mmCIF file of C-alpha atoms in Angstrom:
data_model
loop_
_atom_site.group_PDB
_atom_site.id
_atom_site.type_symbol
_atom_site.label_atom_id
_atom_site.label_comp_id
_atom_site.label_asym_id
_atom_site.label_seq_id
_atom_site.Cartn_x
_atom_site.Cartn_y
_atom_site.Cartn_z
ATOM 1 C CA UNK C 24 97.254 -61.671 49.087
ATOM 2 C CA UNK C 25 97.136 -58.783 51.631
ATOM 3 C CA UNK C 26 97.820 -60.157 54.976
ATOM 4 C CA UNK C 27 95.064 -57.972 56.912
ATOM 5 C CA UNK C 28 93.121 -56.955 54.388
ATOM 6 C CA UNK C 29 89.533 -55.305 54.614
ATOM 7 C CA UNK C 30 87.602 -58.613 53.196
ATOM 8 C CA UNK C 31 89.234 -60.887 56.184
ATOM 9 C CA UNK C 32 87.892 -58.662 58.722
ATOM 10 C CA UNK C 33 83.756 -59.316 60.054
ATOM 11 C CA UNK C 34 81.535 -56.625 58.986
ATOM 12 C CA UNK C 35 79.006 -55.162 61.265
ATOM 13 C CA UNK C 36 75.235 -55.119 61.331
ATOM 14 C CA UNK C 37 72.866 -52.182 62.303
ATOM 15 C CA UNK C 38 70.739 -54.034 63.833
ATOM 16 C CA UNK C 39 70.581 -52.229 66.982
ATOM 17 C CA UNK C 40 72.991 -54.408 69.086
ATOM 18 C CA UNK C 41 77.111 -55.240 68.389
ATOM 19 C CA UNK C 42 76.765 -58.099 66.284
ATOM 20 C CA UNK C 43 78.807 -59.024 63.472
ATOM 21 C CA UNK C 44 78.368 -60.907 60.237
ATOM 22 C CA UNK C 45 80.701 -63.780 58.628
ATOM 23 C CA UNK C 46 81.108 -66.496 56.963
ATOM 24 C CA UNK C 47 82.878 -69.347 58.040
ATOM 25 C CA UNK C 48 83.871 -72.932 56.535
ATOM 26 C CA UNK C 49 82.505 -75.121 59.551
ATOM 27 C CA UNK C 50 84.524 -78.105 60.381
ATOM 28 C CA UNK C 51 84.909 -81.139 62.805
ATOM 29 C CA UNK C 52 87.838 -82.235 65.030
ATOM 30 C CA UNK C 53 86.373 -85.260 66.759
ATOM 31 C CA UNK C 54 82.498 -83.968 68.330
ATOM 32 C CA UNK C 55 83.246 -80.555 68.315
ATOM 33 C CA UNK C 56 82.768 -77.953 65.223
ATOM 34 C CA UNK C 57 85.172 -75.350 64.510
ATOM 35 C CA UNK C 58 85.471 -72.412 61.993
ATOM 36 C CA UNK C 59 87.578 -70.482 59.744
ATOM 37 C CA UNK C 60 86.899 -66.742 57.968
ATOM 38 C CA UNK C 61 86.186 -68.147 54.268
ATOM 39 C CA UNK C 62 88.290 -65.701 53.414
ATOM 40 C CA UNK C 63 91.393 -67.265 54.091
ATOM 41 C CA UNK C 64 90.069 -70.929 52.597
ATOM 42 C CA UNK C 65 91.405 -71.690 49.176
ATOM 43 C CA UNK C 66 90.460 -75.252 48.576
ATOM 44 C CA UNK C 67 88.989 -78.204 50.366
ATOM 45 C CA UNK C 68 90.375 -81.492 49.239
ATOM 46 C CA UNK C 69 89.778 -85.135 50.259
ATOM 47 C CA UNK C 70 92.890 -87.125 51.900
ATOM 48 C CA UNK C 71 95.945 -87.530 49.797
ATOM 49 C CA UNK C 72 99.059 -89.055 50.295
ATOM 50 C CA UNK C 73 101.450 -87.155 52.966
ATOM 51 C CA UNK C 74 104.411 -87.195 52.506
ATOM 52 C CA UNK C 75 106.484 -87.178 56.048
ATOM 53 C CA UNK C 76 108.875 -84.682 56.343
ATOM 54 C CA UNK C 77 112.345 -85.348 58.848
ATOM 55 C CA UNK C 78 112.421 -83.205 62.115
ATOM 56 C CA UNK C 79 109.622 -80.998 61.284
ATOM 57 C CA UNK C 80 107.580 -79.818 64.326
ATOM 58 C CA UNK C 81 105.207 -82.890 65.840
ATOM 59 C CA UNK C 82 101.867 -81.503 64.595
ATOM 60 C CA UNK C 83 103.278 -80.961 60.793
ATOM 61 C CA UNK C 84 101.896 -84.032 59.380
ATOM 62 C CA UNK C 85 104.277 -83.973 56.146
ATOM 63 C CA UNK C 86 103.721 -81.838 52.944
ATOM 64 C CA UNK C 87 101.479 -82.585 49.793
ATOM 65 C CA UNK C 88 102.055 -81.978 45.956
ATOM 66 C CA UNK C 89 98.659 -79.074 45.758
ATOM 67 C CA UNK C 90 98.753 -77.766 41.768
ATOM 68 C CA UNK C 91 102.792 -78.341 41.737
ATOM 69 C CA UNK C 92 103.544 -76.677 44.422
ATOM 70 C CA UNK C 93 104.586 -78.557 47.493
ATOM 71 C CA UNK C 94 102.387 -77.974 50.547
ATOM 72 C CA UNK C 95 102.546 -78.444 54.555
ATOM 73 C CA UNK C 96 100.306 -79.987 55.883
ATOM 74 C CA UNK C 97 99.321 -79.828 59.721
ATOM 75 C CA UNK C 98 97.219 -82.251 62.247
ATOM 76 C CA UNK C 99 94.766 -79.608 63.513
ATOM 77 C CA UNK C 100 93.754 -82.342 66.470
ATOM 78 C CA UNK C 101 97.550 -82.282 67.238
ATOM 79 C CA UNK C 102 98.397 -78.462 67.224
ATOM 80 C CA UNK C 103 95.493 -77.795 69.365
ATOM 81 C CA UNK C 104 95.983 -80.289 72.131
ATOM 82 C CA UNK C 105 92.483 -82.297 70.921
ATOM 83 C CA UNK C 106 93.427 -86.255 71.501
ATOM 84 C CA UNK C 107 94.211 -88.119 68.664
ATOM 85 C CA UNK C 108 91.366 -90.431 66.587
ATOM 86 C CA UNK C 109 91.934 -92.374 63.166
ATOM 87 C CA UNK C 110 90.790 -90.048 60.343
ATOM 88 C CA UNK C 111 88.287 -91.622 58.225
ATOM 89 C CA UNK C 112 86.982 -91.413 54.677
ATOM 90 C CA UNK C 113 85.225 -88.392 55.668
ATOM 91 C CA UNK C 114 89.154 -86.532 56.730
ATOM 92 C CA UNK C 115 89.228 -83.385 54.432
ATOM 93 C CA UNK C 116 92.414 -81.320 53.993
ATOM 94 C CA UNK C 117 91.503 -77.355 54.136
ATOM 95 C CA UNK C 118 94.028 -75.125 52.273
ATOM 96 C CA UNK C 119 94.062 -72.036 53.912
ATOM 97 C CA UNK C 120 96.285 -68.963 53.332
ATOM 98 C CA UNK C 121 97.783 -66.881 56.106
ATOM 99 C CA UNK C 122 99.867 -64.083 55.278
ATOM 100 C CA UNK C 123 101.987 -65.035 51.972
ATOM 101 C CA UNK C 124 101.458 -69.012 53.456
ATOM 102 C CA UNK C 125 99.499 -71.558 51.766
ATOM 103 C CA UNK C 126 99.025 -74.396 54.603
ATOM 104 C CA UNK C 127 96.560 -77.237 54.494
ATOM 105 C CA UNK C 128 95.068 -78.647 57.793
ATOM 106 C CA UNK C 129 93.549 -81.989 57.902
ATOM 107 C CA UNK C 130 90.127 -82.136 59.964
ATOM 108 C CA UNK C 131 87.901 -84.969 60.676
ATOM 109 C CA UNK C 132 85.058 -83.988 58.190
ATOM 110 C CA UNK C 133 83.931 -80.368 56.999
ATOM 111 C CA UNK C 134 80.607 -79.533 57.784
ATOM 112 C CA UNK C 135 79.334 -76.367 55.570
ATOM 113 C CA UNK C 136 79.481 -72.795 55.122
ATOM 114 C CA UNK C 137 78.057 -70.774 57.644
ATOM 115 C CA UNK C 138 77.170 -67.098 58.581
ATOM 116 C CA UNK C 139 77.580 -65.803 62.169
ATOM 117 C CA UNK C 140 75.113 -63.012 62.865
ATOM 118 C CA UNK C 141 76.196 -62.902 66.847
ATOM 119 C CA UNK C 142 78.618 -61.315 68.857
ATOM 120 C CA UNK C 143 81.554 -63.260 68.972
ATOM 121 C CA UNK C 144 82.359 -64.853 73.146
ATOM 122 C CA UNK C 145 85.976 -63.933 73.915
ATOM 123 C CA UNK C 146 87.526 -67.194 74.693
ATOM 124 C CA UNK C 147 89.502 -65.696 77.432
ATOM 125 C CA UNK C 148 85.984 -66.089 79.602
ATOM 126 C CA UNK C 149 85.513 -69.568 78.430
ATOM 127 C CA UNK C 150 89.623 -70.908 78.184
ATOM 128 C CA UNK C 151 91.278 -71.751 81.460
ATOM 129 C CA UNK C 152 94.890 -72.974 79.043
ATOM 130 C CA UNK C 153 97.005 -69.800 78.189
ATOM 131 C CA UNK C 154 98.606 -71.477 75.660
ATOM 132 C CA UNK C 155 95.155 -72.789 73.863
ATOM 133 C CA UNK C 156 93.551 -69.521 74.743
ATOM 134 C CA UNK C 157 95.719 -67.481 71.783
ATOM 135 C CA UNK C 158 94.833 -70.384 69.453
ATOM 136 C CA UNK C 159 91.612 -69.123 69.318
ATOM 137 C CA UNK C 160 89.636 -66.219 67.993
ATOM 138 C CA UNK C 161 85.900 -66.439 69.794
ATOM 139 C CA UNK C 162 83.080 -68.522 69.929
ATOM 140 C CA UNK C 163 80.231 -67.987 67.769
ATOM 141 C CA UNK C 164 76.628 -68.909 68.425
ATOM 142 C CA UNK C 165 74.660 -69.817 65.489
ATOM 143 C CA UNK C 166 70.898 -70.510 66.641
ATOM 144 C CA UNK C 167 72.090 -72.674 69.574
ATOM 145 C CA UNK C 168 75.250 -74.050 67.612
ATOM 146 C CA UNK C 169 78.256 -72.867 68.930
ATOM 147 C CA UNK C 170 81.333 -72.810 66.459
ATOM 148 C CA UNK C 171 84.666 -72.377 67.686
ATOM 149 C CA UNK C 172 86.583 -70.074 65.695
ATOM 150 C CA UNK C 173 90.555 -70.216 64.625
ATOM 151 C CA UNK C 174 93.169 -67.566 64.939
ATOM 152 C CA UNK C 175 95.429 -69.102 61.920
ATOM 153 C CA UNK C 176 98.236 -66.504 62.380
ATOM 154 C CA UNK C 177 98.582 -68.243 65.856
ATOM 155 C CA UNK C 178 98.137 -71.767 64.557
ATOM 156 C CA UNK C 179 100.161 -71.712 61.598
ATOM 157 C CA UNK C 180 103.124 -69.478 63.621
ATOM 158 C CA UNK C 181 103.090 -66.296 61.579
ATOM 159 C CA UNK C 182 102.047 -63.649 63.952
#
């Protein structure tokens, strides 16, 4: 899979105004909803056994078997500096793909597949944490609903 290809970029709208249109997988980390380009989601699984791996980094939860091949998988509450809760029944593992990576992140619950019509908020105006502010992407605003969205190159350590 191309690592910048033309399908993981938004697309704009002529609607008279800079907007942009996308589609996101919505998900939860504690009260908060955050999104991914669809683009880079491959699967959405429910919790499965982790298997922990020795000295990896402190927000690599362990790695999973996913279709014989064996997966990392990462606490998405831990790599972005969200305190820790008890996942629940509702914990989904996302398989995303960044670059030539396959990587699942486990999130509190997945909420739906959305389209953001809206010009995307620089989180630089919003972000007073350097180091959180290259985790993310923008902020989008769907209809009053604001959905933070995920740079995965900077999460996942491939940029």
């Amino acid at each position: 899979m191309a690592k910048d290809s033309v399908a993981n970029k938004p697309t704009a709208i002529d609607d008279g105004e800079e907007t942009i249109a996308m589609q996101v997988v919505a998900f939860k980390l504690r009260d908060e909803e955050y999104g991914v380009n669809i683009f880079q989601v491959q699967d959405i699984n429910d919790m499965s056994d982790i298997t922990r791996v020795p000295f990896a980094a402190s927000f690599v939860k362990g790695v999973i078997n996913q279709r014989g091949s064996v997966m990392p998988v990462i606490d998405l509450k831990k790599r972005l500096g969200i305190e820790e809760t008890p996942y629940t029944k509702t914990a989904r593992i996302v398989t995303v793909i960044v670059g030539d990576l396959q990587v699942g992140m486990l999130v509190d619950s997945v909420s739906e597949v959305l389209t953001i019509r809206s010009k995307l908020v620089d989180p630089k105006k919003t972000v007073s944490d350097k180091a959180m502010e290259k985790f993310l992407s923008g902020i989008g605003n769907i209809d009053g609903r604001l959905v933070t969205m995920l740079n995965l190159e900077e999460i996942v350590g491939v940029s």
